[in-house]
mmCIF file of C-alpha atoms in Angstrom:
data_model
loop_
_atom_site.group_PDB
_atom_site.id
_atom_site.type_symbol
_atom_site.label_atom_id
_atom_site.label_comp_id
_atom_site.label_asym_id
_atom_site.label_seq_id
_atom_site.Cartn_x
_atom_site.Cartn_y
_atom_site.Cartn_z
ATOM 1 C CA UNK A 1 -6.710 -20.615 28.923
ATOM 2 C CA UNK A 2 -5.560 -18.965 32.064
ATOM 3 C CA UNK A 3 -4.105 -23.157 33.409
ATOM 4 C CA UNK A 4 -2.219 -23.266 29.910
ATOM 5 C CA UNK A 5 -0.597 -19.674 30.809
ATOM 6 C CA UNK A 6 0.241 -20.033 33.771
ATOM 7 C CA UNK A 7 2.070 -23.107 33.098
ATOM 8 C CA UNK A 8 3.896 -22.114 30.409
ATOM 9 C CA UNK A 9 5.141 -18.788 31.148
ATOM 10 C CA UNK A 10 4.890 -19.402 35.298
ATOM 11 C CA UNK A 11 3.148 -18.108 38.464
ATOM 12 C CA UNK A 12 5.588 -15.084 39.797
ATOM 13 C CA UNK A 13 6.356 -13.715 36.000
ATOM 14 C CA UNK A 14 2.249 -13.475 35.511
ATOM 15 C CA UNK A 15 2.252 -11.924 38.995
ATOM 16 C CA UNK A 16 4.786 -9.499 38.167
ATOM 17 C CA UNK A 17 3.813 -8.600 34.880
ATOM 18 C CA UNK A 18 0.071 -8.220 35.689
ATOM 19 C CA UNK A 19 1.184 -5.705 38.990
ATOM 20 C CA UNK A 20 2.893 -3.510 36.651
ATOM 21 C CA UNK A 21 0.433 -3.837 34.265
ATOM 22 C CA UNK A 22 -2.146 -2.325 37.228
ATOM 23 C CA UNK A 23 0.300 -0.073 37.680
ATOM 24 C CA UNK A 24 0.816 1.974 34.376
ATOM 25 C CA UNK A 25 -3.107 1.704 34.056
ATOM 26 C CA UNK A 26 -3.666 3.341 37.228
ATOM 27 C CA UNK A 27 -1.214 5.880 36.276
ATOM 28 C CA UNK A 28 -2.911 6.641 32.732
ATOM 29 C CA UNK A 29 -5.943 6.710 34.545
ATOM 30 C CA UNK A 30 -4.581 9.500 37.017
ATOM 31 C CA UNK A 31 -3.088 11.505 33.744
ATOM 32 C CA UNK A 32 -7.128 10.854 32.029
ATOM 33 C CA UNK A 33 -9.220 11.758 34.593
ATOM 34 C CA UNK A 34 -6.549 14.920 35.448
ATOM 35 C CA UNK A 35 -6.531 16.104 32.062
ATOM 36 C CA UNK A 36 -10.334 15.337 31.447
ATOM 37 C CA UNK A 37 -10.992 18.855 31.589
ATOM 38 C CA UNK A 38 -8.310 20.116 29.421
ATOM 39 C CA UNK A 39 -8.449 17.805 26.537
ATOM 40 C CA UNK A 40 -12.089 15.658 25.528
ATOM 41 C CA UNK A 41 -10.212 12.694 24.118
ATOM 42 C CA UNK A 42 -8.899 11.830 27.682
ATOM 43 C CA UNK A 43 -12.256 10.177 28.451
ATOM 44 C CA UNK A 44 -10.820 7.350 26.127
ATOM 45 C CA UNK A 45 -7.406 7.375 27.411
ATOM 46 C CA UNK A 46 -9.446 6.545 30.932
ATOM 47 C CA UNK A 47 -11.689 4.003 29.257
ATOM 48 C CA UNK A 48 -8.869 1.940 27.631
ATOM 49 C CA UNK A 49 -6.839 2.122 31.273
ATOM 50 C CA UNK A 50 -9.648 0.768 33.027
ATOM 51 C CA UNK A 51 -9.966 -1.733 30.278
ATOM 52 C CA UNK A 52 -5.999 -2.486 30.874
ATOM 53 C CA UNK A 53 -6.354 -2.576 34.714
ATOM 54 C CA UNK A 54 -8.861 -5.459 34.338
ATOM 55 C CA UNK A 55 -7.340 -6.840 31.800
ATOM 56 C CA UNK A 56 -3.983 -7.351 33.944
ATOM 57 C CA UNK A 57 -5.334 -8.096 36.959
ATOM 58 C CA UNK A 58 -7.136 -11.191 35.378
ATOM 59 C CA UNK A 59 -3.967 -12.265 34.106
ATOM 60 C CA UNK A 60 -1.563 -12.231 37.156
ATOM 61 C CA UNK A 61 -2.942 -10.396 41.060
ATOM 62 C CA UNK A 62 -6.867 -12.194 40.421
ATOM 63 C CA UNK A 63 -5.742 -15.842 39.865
ATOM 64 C CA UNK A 64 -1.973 -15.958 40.597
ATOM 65 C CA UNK A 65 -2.019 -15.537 44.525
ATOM 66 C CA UNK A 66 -4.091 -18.757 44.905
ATOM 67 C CA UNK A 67 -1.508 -21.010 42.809
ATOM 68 C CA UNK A 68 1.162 -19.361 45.002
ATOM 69 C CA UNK A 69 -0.342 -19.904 48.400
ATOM 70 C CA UNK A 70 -1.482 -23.263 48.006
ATOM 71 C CA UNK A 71 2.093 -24.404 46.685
ATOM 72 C CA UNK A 72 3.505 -22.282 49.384
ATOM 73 C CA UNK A 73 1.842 -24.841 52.452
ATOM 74 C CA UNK A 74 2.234 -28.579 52.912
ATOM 75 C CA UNK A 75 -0.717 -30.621 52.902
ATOM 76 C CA UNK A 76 -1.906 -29.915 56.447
ATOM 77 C CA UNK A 77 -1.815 -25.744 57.283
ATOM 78 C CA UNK A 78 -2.886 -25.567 53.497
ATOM 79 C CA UNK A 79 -6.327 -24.890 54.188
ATOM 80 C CA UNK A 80 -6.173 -22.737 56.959
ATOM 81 C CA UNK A 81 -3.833 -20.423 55.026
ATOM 82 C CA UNK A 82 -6.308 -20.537 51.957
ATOM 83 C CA UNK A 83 -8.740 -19.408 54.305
ATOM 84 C CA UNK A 84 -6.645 -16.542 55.570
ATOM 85 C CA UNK A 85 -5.680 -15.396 52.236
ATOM 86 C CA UNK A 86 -9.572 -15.326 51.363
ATOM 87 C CA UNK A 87 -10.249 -13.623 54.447
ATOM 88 C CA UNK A 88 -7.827 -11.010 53.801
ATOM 89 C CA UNK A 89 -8.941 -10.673 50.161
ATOM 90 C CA UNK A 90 -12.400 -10.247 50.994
ATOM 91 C CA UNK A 91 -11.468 -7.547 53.931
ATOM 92 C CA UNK A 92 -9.486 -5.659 51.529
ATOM 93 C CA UNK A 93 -12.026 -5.708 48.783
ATOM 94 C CA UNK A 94 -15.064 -4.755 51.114
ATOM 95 C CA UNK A 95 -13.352 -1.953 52.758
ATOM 96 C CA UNK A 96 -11.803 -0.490 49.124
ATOM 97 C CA UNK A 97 -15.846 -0.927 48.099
ATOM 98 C CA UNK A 98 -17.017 1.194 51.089
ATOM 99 C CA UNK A 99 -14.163 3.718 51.298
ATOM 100 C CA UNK A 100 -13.388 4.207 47.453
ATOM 101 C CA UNK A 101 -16.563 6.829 46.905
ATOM 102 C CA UNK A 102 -14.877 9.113 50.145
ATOM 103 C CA UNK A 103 -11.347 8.538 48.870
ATOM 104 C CA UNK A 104 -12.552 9.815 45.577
ATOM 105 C CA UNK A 105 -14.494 12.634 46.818
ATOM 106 C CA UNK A 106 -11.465 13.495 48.625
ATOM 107 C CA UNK A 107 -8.402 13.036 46.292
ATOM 108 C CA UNK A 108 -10.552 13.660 42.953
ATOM 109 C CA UNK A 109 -8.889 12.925 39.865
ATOM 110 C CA UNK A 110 -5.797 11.696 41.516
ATOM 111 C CA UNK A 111 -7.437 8.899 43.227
ATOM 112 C CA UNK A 112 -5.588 5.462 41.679
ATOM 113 C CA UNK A 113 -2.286 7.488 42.790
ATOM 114 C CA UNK A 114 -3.150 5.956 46.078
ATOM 115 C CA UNK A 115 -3.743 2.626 44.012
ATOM 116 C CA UNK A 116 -0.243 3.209 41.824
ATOM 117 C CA UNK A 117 1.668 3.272 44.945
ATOM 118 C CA UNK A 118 0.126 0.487 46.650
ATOM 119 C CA UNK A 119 0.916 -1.878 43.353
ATOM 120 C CA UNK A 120 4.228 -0.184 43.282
ATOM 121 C CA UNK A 121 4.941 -1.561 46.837
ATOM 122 C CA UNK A 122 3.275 -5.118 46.101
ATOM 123 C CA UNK A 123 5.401 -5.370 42.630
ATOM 124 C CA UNK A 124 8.680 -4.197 44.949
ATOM 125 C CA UNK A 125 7.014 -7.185 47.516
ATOM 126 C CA UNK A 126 6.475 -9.465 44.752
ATOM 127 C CA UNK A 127 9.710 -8.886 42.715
ATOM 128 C CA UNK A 128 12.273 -9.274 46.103
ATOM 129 C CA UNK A 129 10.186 -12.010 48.286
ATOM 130 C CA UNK A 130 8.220 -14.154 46.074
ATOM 131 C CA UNK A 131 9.645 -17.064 44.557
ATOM 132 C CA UNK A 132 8.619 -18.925 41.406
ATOM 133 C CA UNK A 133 6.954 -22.223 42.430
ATOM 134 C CA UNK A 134 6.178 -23.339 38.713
ATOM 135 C CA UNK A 135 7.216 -26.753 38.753
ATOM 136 C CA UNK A 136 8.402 -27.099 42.217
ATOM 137 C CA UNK A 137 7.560 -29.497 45.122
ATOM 138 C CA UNK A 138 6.821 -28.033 48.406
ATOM 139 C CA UNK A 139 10.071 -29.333 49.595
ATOM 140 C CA UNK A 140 11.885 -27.565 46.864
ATOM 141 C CA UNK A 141 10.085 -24.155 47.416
ATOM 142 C CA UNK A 142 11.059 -25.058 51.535
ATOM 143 C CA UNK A 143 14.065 -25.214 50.811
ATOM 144 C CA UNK A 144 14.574 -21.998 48.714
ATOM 145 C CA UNK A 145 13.115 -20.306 51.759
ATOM 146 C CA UNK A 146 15.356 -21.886 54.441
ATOM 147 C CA UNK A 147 18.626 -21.062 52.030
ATOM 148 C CA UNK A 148 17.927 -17.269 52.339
ATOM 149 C CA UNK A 149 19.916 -15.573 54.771
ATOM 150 C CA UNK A 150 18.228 -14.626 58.102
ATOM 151 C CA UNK A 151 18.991 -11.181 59.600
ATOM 152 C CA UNK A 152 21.621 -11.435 62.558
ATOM 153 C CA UNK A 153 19.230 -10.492 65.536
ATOM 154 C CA UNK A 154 16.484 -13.367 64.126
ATOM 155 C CA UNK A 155 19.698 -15.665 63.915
ATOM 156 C CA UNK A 156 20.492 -15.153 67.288
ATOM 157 C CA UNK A 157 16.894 -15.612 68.591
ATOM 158 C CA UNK A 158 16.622 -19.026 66.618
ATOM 159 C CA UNK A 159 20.145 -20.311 68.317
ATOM 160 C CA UNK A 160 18.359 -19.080 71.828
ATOM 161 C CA UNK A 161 15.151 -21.132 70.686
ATOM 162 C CA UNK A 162 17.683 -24.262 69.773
ATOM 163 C CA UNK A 163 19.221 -23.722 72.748
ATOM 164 C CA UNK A 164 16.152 -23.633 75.092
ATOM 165 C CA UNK A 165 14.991 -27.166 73.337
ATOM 166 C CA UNK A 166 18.365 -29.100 74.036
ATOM 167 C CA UNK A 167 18.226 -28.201 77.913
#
């Protein structure tokens, strides 16, 4: 189901939907658990966020980011950047695993405001730097990247590298 999906509706709208998805669900969590005390029925307004968060994370930040970075490589640094990306996916969910029950202790009910902001910087991430690679050869996607405009300095630094090669 997820294949059919993702090729119909594409890789980076998924992506973005699914982040703010995680996002309003870590929000309604925050309001839940902060309210828990005040009003009973916010134990289901929790439940049905968590529900949500897993829900939306299945649908675009679980499976997305491996469709992205293997069309984002040719053929030959593809595996070594799958193999960072699961490195770094693996770091981030082992440290969240060991430092979620001290962040919690520490932040209480407001814990997934840490987790709302993070999202809201990765949709912000996702929404200005990713680009759609549904249907797209590596060439094309290349190309997309080398059309954006580099920043003066890095300009100036690449003409000093092209520079350094024709002497």
């Amino acid at each position: 189901l997820q294949v059919f999906l993702v090729e119909k509706a594409g890789r980076r709208s998924l992506f973005l939907a699914g982040l703010m998805g995680m996002l309003i669900s870590a929000v309604a969590m925050t309001v839940g658990l902060a309210l828990l005390s005040q009003f009973a029925w916010m134990s289901y307004v929790s439940m049905v966020a968590i529900f949500l968060f897993v829900i939306f994370f299945e649908v675009g930040p679980g499976p997305i980011p491996w469709f992205i970075v293997a069309e984002l490589f040719s053929q030959g640094p593809r595996p070594a950047a799958i193999a960072i990306a699961s490195f770094c996916n693996w770091a981030c969910n082992f440290i969240v695993g060991m430092c979620f029950q001290y962040i919690a202790d520490l932040c209480g009910p407001y814990v997934f405001v840490i987790f709302a902001a993070l999202l809201l910087v990765f949709f912000l991430f996702a929404y200005f730097k990713v680009p759609e690679t549904k249907g797209k050869s590596f060439e094309e996607i290349a190309a997309a990247f080398r059309r954006k405009k580099l920043p003066a300095k890095a300009m100036t630094e690449l003409e000093d590298l092209r520079g350094s090669e024709e002497a």
